[in-house]
């Protein structure tokens, strides 16, 4: 009996510890620190401002250069009281990379941002209240691979605005969609419209709310997933990723090959002309 009592008591203690752990995790205040690197273009800055406006639990920090010392971002997150970091790294004033990390222990993921369009560029008719919480919608393909499940969890914890966050409103009026197409993550932002777009009146009882795109829109190409924050062992590496530097180098080589071909064809023409001279025309001296 004593043994059974001790076993039951230990099980109750384990349940109590799990309940306390869940309550403790629910009380954690998730905040996102947004930092951009030096040399970013105006389009990159506009994207950062758009995401800061859409995520009321975010904090914006001044631009830094953390390429050599990535641990500096973890220190900044600790000072600002943030446990998530968005680091927009710009290289050669053209290529944009997005680091999303759970500070300070990880994991972290590095993306290349492609097909970027800011809210000012799109000029969509939709609109949402500043500070409202978004609904996160994920493609079913996120459940097919282990690394996609990890990406879904990272995106959920960073883009999801927790209840009671700073500057947030207690309702939902827009949707963040994450879709996987061609091995990349496509991000879209839609307003939930509960009124008729043509008349401006309320929808009928049988009418469903419509979605109107707001922006921004961009595509995330996964490069590598790390176990730690901004580094550590590699959990996943995209085998299909091609660096933009390699793409530009191949373009330069193709242009160089075309130039060499034109030069060689011109030399061959000169040689053929010298080897096959035109015969002398007997009528050239008639009108002299």
PDB file of C-alpha atoms in Angstrom, residues 41 44-45 65 71 85 102 118 130 157 162 165 179-180 197 202-203 234-235 253-254 263 272 274 277:
ATOM      1  CA  UNK A  41      17.872  49.929 -49.716  1.00  0.00           C
ATOM      2  CA  UNK A  44      14.140  46.770 -47.651  1.00  0.00           C
ATOM      3  CA  UNK A  45      13.447  49.518 -45.118  1.00  0.00           C
ATOM      4  CA  UNK A  65      26.489  45.487 -38.848  1.00  0.00           C
ATOM      5  CA  UNK A  71      25.972  37.078 -30.839  1.00  0.00           C
ATOM      6  CA  UNK A  85      14.694  38.322 -33.602  1.00  0.00           C
ATOM      7  CA  UNK A 102      14.554  32.262 -31.091  1.00  0.00           C
ATOM      8  CA  UNK A 118       5.833  46.548 -50.216  1.00  0.00           C
ATOM      9  CA  UNK A 130      -3.275  48.980 -36.816  1.00  0.00           C
ATOM     10  CA  UNK A 157       5.852  31.782 -32.652  1.00  0.00           C
ATOM     11  CA  UNK A 162       0.035  36.712 -28.394  1.00  0.00           C
ATOM     12  CA  UNK A 165       0.598  41.904 -26.333  1.00  0.00           C
ATOM     13  CA  UNK A 179       1.990  28.662 -48.857  1.00  0.00           C
ATOM     14  CA  UNK A 180       4.678  26.371 -50.239  1.00  0.00           C
ATOM     15  CA  UNK A 197     -17.086  45.994 -51.515  1.00  0.00           C
ATOM     16  CA  UNK A 202     -23.280  44.625 -44.459  1.00  0.00           C
ATOM     17  CA  UNK A 203     -23.243  41.137 -45.914  1.00  0.00           C
ATOM     18  CA  UNK A 234      23.043  22.631 -39.117  1.00  0.00           C
ATOM     19  CA  UNK A 235      19.670  20.907 -38.848  1.00  0.00           C
ATOM     20  CA  UNK A 253      30.206  34.020 -68.202  1.00  0.00           C
ATOM     21  CA  UNK A 254      27.404  33.630 -70.741  1.00  0.00           C
ATOM     22  CA  UNK A 263      35.395  38.013 -81.989  1.00  0.00           C
ATOM     23  CA  UNK A 272      38.199  33.366 -95.339  1.00  0.00           C
ATOM     24  CA  UNK A 274      42.073  36.597 -97.402  1.00  0.00           C
ATOM     25  CA  UNK A 277      39.907  36.810-102.896  1.00  0.00           C
TER      26      UNK A 277
END
